Structures are given as C-alpha cells and as structure tokens.
Amino acid sequence: MHLPEAGQIDDMLADVGLDAEQLFSDVPQPVRRRLDIPEGKPDREVEQEITSTLAENTTVQERPGLLGGGSYDHWIPPETRFLSTRGELLTSYTPYQAEINQGLLQALFEFQTLSARLLELDVANNGLYDGASAAGEACLMALRVGRGTRVLVPEHLPDQRASIVENYVDGAGGTIERIPTDPATGTVDVDALQAMLDDDVGCVHVENPNALGCLEPMDAIGDVTDDAGATFTANVPEVTALGLLHGPGHHGADIATAEGQPLALPPSYGGPSLGLFAARKKHLRKMPGRITGKTEDEDERDAYCLTLQTREQHIRRSRATSNICTNQSFLALMFTVTLGTLGETGFRNMAETNAARARQARQRLAEAGAEIPYADSHHYNEFLFEVPGDRDLFLQRARERGVEAGIPAERVLGHGHDGIVACVTETVPDDAIDTVVETVQEVV
Amino acid sequence: MPDEDRGFRQAYWDEPTLFDLDEGPQPSDQFPEGADHGLPEDLTREDAGVPTVMRSRVTRHFTRLAQMTYGVDTGTYPLGSCTMKYNAKAAELLAQDEGLLHAHPLQREEDVQGILELLYDLGDRLREIAGLDAVTLQPAAGAQGEFVAMRMVRAYFEDRGELGEDSRCEVVIPDSAHGTNPASAAMAGFDVLEIPSGDDGCVDLSALEDALSERTAAFMLTNPNTLGLFEQNVEKIAEMVHDVGAKLYYDGANLNAILGVTSPGAMGFDLAHFNVHKTFATPHGGGGPGAGPVACTDELEPYLPVPRITRDPEAEPEHRLDWEREDSIGAVRGFHGNVGVLVRAAAYILMHGSDGLADNTRRAVANANYVHQRIKDAYPAPGGDLKKHEFVASAADLEETKGITAKDVAKRLLDHGIHAPQTYWPMVVDEALMIEPTETESREELDAFVDALLSIADEDPETVTSAPHTTALSRVDDVGAARNPILTWDQANDE
Ligand SMILES: Cc1ncc(COP(=O)(O)O)c(C=O)c1O
C-alpha cells in the first residue's frame, strides 16, 4: 500500500519508548468495536465501480432540456476547470497563516469585491454554504440588526428554501409567514405585503428572479419594507442574472445573497454550491462567515488576512454571529476565475444570451399553443408554461423524443401548481428547444 | 537569515488584483453581442463591475496566487483538529465524472438512480462507522451537522411537550469544545452552559453532575477530546446524561482517532456528525467545501432532514427521495448536500475498507504519539502521556523564559516549509499549539517537523519573533486589518 510498512511504525514507537500494543489502552473494553464494512480495494476497482454506478444516471448532457429550478447548467470556462486542479489551493485550509497563504487570501478578497459589486452592496464575506442557507443567515442577521420577529416570505418561495429560513431564524424566536402571490403576475402582491407589515415584522425576504421565473417588483417591495422600518433581504438563486439585472442593493435591500454555483461548477446533483453574502457597511460587525481584509506586512507590502474574527464562533462561541467554520471557499475561488475569464462583456453577453434565448423559447411555446401564466411579467432565463391535457404524459412524450421539457412546478415549489418550470441557458441546444416546441404542437 | 535552513523559499509575486489589471470592457469572443432580451432599462444595469483581463493574464494571475498558497500537496500540515491528510487523487478525479457533474438535483428519481445508489451506500457505511441507526447527508459541514442535530433534539423534545423556559432549554458543553458547538447550540435556540474541564483535561464528572438537570436537552462532546485525550469515563458520562433524560451528541471532528477501535454508538452517543473533509480525506479547498453528515438512533430518526433517500429493491425505481416526513425538521441547505464532496468520501471508504480505515487510525495515533514523545520536554502537553491522533503542546515555558509565543513558533515553522499547528485553541491550554500529524506523513517528514520545533526552541529569540522570513510576505499586520476593515477593492481605492 501507499503507507509505510506496519513494522516500521512499531519500530518508530519503540525508538521513543512506546509500545505499539498500548496505543489504545485508554479505550475501555466495553466500548471497543471493530468495523464491519467491505474490504478495501485498489484505486482502479473503485474507479470502475463508481464510474459505472454514476453511468446509471441520465445526465442533462445525455438528455438535454429546460432544467433549472435552483441549479443551473452553464458553460464553465476551461480556465476554471483547469485551475481547479491546483493542489496548493485545493488542499489548503482556512488561511489562518496569512504569510504563507497570501494567494488564497487575495483571491478571496477579489471574490468579496465581486460579491459586493454584483449584489450592489458595500461589504461581503468569503461565502456561505449555498444561496439558500445564506438567505437563512441573512434573515437571522436581519432580526439581529433590527427589531421584530416576524419574517415574511413569498407564497411562491420554494418550501425547501422556506424551511431553511425557518430553521435558521427559529432559534432566535423568528417566525415565518407567507406573503400572497399576485395570481396575475406571479410575483409578490405588494398591497398584501403592505397590509401584513407592522412593528413586529423584522424582515421581508424575497428571491429575484423568483421560482416562477418572474422578476419581482423589487423597488416597490423595498419601499414598503423600508417605510415600515423592517429589514429587506433578497436572494438571487441564479447568479448569472446579475450580468444583466441590478443587484438587490440597488433596489434597497440591506442584505443580499446569491447562489454562486452557476458560475463555479456544473450542477453536480445539487452540490457543492456557494452562497454569496453582502450587506450594508453599517451592518459589517453583525455579518456571518469568514471575512478577508486588506492590510500590510512588516515591509509595507500589500497583504491580506482573515479579519473581524471576534464575530466568529472560535472566539465568540455561543454569542457568535454564526456557527459557520468550514465554508465553500474553493467554489468562491472558481467563481472568481470564471468571472475573471469571462470579463465584463463576456458576462453581460452570457446573461443577455440566457434572457434572449429564454424569451424566444417562451414566445415559440406560446405560439405552439402552450399557456404562459405570467406572460406579462418580466423574466430572466426561467418561466412557467402549461399544456392542455395530462402534464406528465406531455413530459414523457418529450422524454421519448430525447429532451426534458422542464420540471413539474410542484417539484420546484414543494406545493401545488399545474405548470412546468422551464429554464433556457446557453448550454441548451437549439434542437432541444425545437423538440419541446414540437411536442407542445403535438398535444395541443 | 534562518539558522536551520531547509532551503524553503515561497514564491513571491507582487501580483495586482484582477481589478488593478482591469482593461475596461472589451468585446468578448464567447457570446454574441446584443442578444434581444427585451428587458426594460430600469431593471438592467450599466455594468456589473467584472474586471476584463486577457485570458493568459488571468491564468497567470491564479497560478501565481496558487504559488503563494500552501496545501497538503505542498508539505506537512499538522493543523490540529483539521485532519489535514493526503487527499486521494482517485477520489478527486471521480468527483469530476460527467455522470455526476451533469446530474441535475430536480431530475426524476428514475434518471438519477446511479447517484442515489452511491449516496445510499455511503449513508449505510457511515451508519456502520457511527454505530448508529440512520444518516442524513444534507449538512454542508461539521458545524451545519451540529446545527441539524440540535434542531432535531429540539424537535424531539417539542414532540414530547418538554420544550419550554424551564425544560430542555439548555445544552451543556465542555470548555475545551470547538467554538462551533456552543455556536450551533445557541443558533438552534438553546441556552449554552459551558463546564470547566478537570485537571486531567477531561470532563469533570462533578461539574457535569452539577450542570445536568431536567432542563438539559443535550451534552455535546468529542472523544478523544480536543486535547487528544480519550475520555475514559465516556460510559459513565452517557449514563449521567441519559439519566436526566437528555441526549448525548458526538462531535465527529476527531473520528480519525477511533475508527475500528470504538464508535459513537458503542460509547453511548445518540447523535453524531462526521467531518468527511477530515476523516475521509476530501480536500479542504482553502476553507471548504466539506460535508457534515449526521447519524442518529432510531428514536431520533423521524426528525432527520428531508429529503431522505430510500431503497426498496422490489420497487421501480429502487431508490427514491422521501419528502413526506411529518416530524422532520425540514432542510438546512438546498437539495441533497455537497454531493461532489460525498462522492470523494465514498471513494475513500471503498478504497480503504474496514481494515484500511482501522489501520489509518492506528498510524495517525502512532504518529501523534511519536511527535509528542520527541518534543514534550521543550513543549509540554497537558494531560496523560498517552495521546490519540493529536495533542496540544504548550509554548508557555518558552514564552516565560525567552518571550517566544505560540504565534512566534507557528510563524517560524513556516520558514521550514511546514504549516503551523492550530494556535491558541483549545483555550484551556496557555500558548497552545495543537498538533495533528495524520497518518499520511512519513517518519522522515515527522522528524523534519520535530527537528524544526526543537531548533526553534533553541534559537535566538529575535529570529523567531521576527519570523517568518522565507514566506511570500513577512509578518502580516492583522491588528491593523481589524482596526480599519477594508474588505473590497473599492473600499481600498476609495480613501
Ligand atoms: C472539534 C471540531 N468540531 C467541529 C468542527 C466544525 O466542523 P466544520 O469546520 O466542518 O464546520 C471542527 C472544525 O474545524 C472541529 O475541529
């Protein structure tokens, strides 16, 4: 095997006067247990076994289609994948020793800058587990910086993500309530929101674009929330939208988060993922997560190090702003490489391509006879459509033609809806869209 | 400058940030210009603030940054509590498998049987390793695993009508515990009661006795504890905790010390988390991602997060996702967890098997004890002489006699091309240097590490307190960074 022979270990211990037999003499007999899992195998057998198991998946490359719903397949530049094999970065840990980890720290500082710029807020951290848990942390932070315990979230916020927010705020006494959806627009009913607001509302939380694919009336939500003295938090579940759309900060959000996976890694069955997190400067010391700051070394050269650590669990313990320790740094790095490679125009054009292709697909589906429930709302790269007759049968027909026509809406939302959530990114082939359109024509 | 020169010189590049290199928007050759998106101007932004840099320069930028970073692939990384062992490269490549990368989390179960099977099998093995009954793979890291477990404990007591101001509102934690333990318990809604460790560095049974009551929901413990000492009273502790009706939680960060020797279940724990990025060698990625699966007893199983992966060989498809679980705490992160990391862990467990994992543990413990024996005169470690996979040495003597602190020792080690141990934690040891060599260091590497530590103890204090000398930068002013926080390029260039 790849480790020194067992005998060498015994010799090594003997050299310092230790008996190898005694290494576990402190473990009482009654709690001793041997492991009972299959014997180890050589690398090549494990490679074969796992590769063939994973081959049982029908991937979105094998059967392309209109799949989104919180996880997005985009073109990841070859630079990103190539640089992701750099062992110095991949096998390092949280950069406690700044002098020997400047590279990683500088990349994280660049990531913070990108996060703040994209979300249009002042300050950002090294990232959190994913967009959804980052949103949970944002709502918890909102209760910490302001008053109140009620957290208002849209009816169309997917149940899983609402549950995450609930788990994060419950310990602080926070409760979740749903803001009605305007059935005409597929967005927050702002009048209804206004009616729910009172002094006990600590936080209004929305997603933009939302899970129905619609763009929320962010300015209006921001205004009524601000007027009521509550904190406005917003999550961007599909970060490429920010190549084209304003960040939540522009619309008055005090804390904003995003799911960064689309620019870091293919879907990978939902993880790893990356939560971007940014806030107004005045809330800096209430932020969760690792933060990198710029400073100098003894020779007055630019330097970076972890900072504001007195917020964190290893110092503040039960009074920390968050329990997070291990985060998703490597994804933050890959995110930064991707945007660096795309550049301003590349990122913008990528976002435009997404929005334009989705728009065209939407129009074609409507012409083919599909119903587009929120046709008058603005969309980015996702939208809802409905077909006459049995939805599952329609989806199966599309599959038989080799494409996924979308995701049944309740699988995205967790609660009832007749529609199909469709997403068009730049990686969806033209002929896959053609096939979905043809399948609609067939059932109409 | 260094006396004991191993010849290590880290690369230094006076490397500007991407924002300093920004050439301003240039046409892109990857996507068409001006696609007709139809969105109104008031919703769209002028620019996103993404820097534009030649691709060759971008690659050089990150290559240079990599050269100014130190990982396990670079050298010895004895960072205590973090289990910085060699990351299996086969596992790394498997995580890049196209069958995984392009599986979508909302595909139908029929289409993702491969990954569901792999995850189910991994969960099965983790159950066995934990000696417990059920597992969730959802938590993204150890701390999130702790949080899940504490939310489950809450739900459990709530179900029994025992959650209130005077009942089951407290979680008891030793003062040597990792900071995430109290932070997770507090975030889950509990009051935290920290108890002082005994003189031997282990749980003080009388302090525990005093702390436990019908208000206690759980006691959180890692074994071996953060001093690398096995809590020999663990059975008694379990009995005391259970006697007041509370749950016993195992912080799995130190699991690499006990594989094949004992298990959380065997010791009487009700819940446990794994840090797969420690025990199962998935790369730490500069801070993450990791994964923090949680195992529990049948009694607590109904509270596990959704979705649960189920297997029924008679059914079609065989593996399903069960979302309909009334008592579940719900979710703590999106979809199914850090799946790419879990695949690496599954590969590692397959490669090593029962005997391999047990052998790794034995070697990890042997290496820690070897290093401890060799340095204990210069850096005494509190607690008994027998350590597990790690130990906490103290630079207090050096501090007193020569003014050399644990931080100085840490910085000086970097000059030897060796990463520093964990410093100033656990807080119960003065001038703490928490050392965990892991099983993947050879005797030669261990000797080089020991020799470096011993030479530092003998060195002229000035050389040590002014270290490091051979890293990319000299000592970084972290106090200044905290006093005047500059977190973005825009803040740095605003003044
Ligand atoms: C003893 C101990 N407990 C818990 C944790 C938290 O685990 P994670 O960093 O994976 O969240 C750590 C990790 O650093 C640890 O060392």
CSV table of N, CA and C in Angstrom, one decimal, chain A residues 63-66 364-365 368 385 394-405 428-443:
chain,number,residue,atom,x,y,z
A,63,ARG,N,-29.6,13.7,-22.0
A,63,ARG,CA,-30.9,14.1,-22.3
A,63,ARG,C,-31.1,15.6,-22.0
A,64,PRO,N,-30.7,16.4,-22.9
A,64,PRO,CA,-30.7,17.9,-22.6
A,64,PRO,C,-32.2,18.4,-22.4
A,65,GLY,N,-32.3,19.6,-21.9
A,65,GLY,CA,-33.6,20.1,-21.7
A,65,GLY,C,-33.6,21.4,-20.9
A,66,LEU,N,-34.8,21.7,-20.5
A,66,LEU,CA,-35.1,23.0,-19.9
A,66,LEU,C,-35.1,22.9,-18.4
A,364,ARG,N,-42.1,31.0,-28.7
A,364,ARG,CA,-42.4,29.9,-29.5
A,364,ARG,C,-43.3,28.9,-28.9
A,365,LEU,N,-43.2,28.7,-27.6
A,365,LEU,CA,-44.1,27.8,-26.9
A,365,LEU,C,-45.5,28.4,-26.9
A,368,ALA,N,-47.0,27.9,-30.2
A,368,ALA,CA,-47.3,26.5,-30.4
A,368,ALA,C,-48.6,26.1,-29.7
A,385,PHE,N,-44.8,27.3,-18.0
A,385,PHE,CA,-45.8,27.2,-19.1
A,385,PHE,C,-46.7,26.0,-18.7
A,394,PHE,N,-47.3,14.6,-21.3
A,394,PHE,CA,-46.6,15.5,-22.1
A,394,PHE,C,-45.1,15.4,-21.9
A,395,LEU,N,-44.7,15.5,-20.6
A,395,LEU,CA,-43.3,15.4,-20.3
A,395,LEU,C,-42.7,14.1,-20.7
A,396,GLN,N,-43.5,13.0,-20.6
A,396,GLN,CA,-43.0,11.7,-21.0
A,396,GLN,C,-42.8,11.7,-22.6
A,397,ARG,N,-43.7,12.3,-23.3
A,397,ARG,CA,-43.6,12.3,-24.8
A,397,ARG,C,-42.3,13.1,-25.1
A,398,ALA,N,-42.0,14.2,-24.4
A,398,ALA,CA,-40.8,14.9,-24.7
A,398,ALA,C,-39.6,14.0,-24.4
A,399,ARG,N,-39.6,13.3,-23.4
A,399,ARG,CA,-38.5,12.4,-23.0
A,399,ARG,C,-38.3,11.4,-24.0
A,400,GLU,N,-39.4,10.9,-24.6
A,400,GLU,CA,-39.3,9.9,-25.6
A,400,GLU,C,-38.6,10.4,-26.9
A,401,ARG,N,-38.7,11.7,-27.0
A,401,ARG,CA,-38.0,12.4,-28.1
A,401,ARG,C,-36.6,12.8,-27.7
A,402,GLY,N,-36.2,12.5,-26.5
A,402,GLY,CA,-34.9,12.7,-26.1
A,402,GLY,C,-34.6,14.1,-25.4
A,403,VAL,N,-35.7,14.8,-24.9
A,403,VAL,CA,-35.5,16.0,-24.2
A,403,VAL,C,-36.3,16.1,-22.9
A,404,GLU,N,-35.8,16.9,-22.0
A,404,GLU,CA,-36.6,17.2,-20.8
A,404,GLU,C,-37.3,18.6,-21.1
A,405,ALA,N,-38.6,18.6,-21.0
A,405,ALA,CA,-39.3,19.8,-21.3
A,405,ALA,C,-39.4,20.8,-20.2
A,428,VAL,N,-28.3,24.9,-23.5
A,428,VAL,CA,-29.4,24.1,-24.0
A,428,VAL,C,-29.3,24.1,-25.5
A,429,PRO,N,-29.1,23.0,-26.2
A,429,PRO,CA,-29.0,23.0,-27.7
A,429,PRO,C,-30.3,23.5,-28.3
A,430,ASP,N,-30.1,24.2,-29.5
A,430,ASP,CA,-31.3,24.7,-30.2
A,430,ASP,C,-32.3,23.6,-30.5
A,431,ASP,N,-31.8,22.4,-30.9
A,431,ASP,CA,-32.7,21.4,-31.4
A,431,ASP,C,-33.5,20.8,-30.2
A,432,ALA,N,-32.9,21.0,-29.0
A,432,ALA,CA,-33.7,20.5,-27.8
A,432,ALA,C,-34.9,21.4,-27.6
A,433,ILE,N,-34.7,22.7,-27.9
A,433,ILE,CA,-35.9,23.7,-27.8
A,433,ILE,C,-36.9,23.4,-28.9
A,434,ASP,N,-36.4,23.1,-30.1
A,434,ASP,CA,-37.2,22.8,-31.2
A,434,ASP,C,-38.1,21.6,-30.8
A,435,THR,N,-37.5,20.6,-30.2
A,435,THR,CA,-38.2,19.4,-29.9
A,435,THR,C,-39.3,19.6,-28.8
A,436,VAL,N,-39.0,20.5,-27.9
A,436,VAL,CA,-40.0,20.8,-26.9
A,436,VAL,C,-41.2,21.5,-27.6
A,437,VAL,N,-40.9,22.4,-28.5
A,437,VAL,CA,-42.0,23.1,-29.2
A,437,VAL,C,-42.8,22.2,-30.0
A,438,GLU,N,-42.1,21.2,-30.7
A,438,GLU,CA,-42.9,20.2,-31.5
A,438,GLU,C,-43.8,19.4,-30.6
A,439,THR,N,-43.2,19.0,-29.4
A,439,THR,CA,-44.1,18.2,-28.5
A,439,THR,C,-45.3,18.9,-28.1
A,440,VAL,N,-45.1,20.3,-27.9
A,440,VAL,CA,-46.3,21.1,-27.5
A,440,VAL,C,-47.3,21.0,-28.6
A,441,GLN,N,-46.8,21.3,-29.9
A,441,GLN,CA,-47.7,21.3,-31.0
A,441,GLN,C,-48.5,20.0,-31.1
A,442,GLU,N,-47.8,18.9,-30.8
A,442,GLU,CA,-48.4,17.6,-30.8
A,442,GLU,C,-49.6,17.4,-29.9
A,443,VAL,N,-49.5,18.0,-28.7
A,443,VAL,CA,-50.5,17.8,-27.7
A,443,VAL,C,-51.6,18.8,-27.7
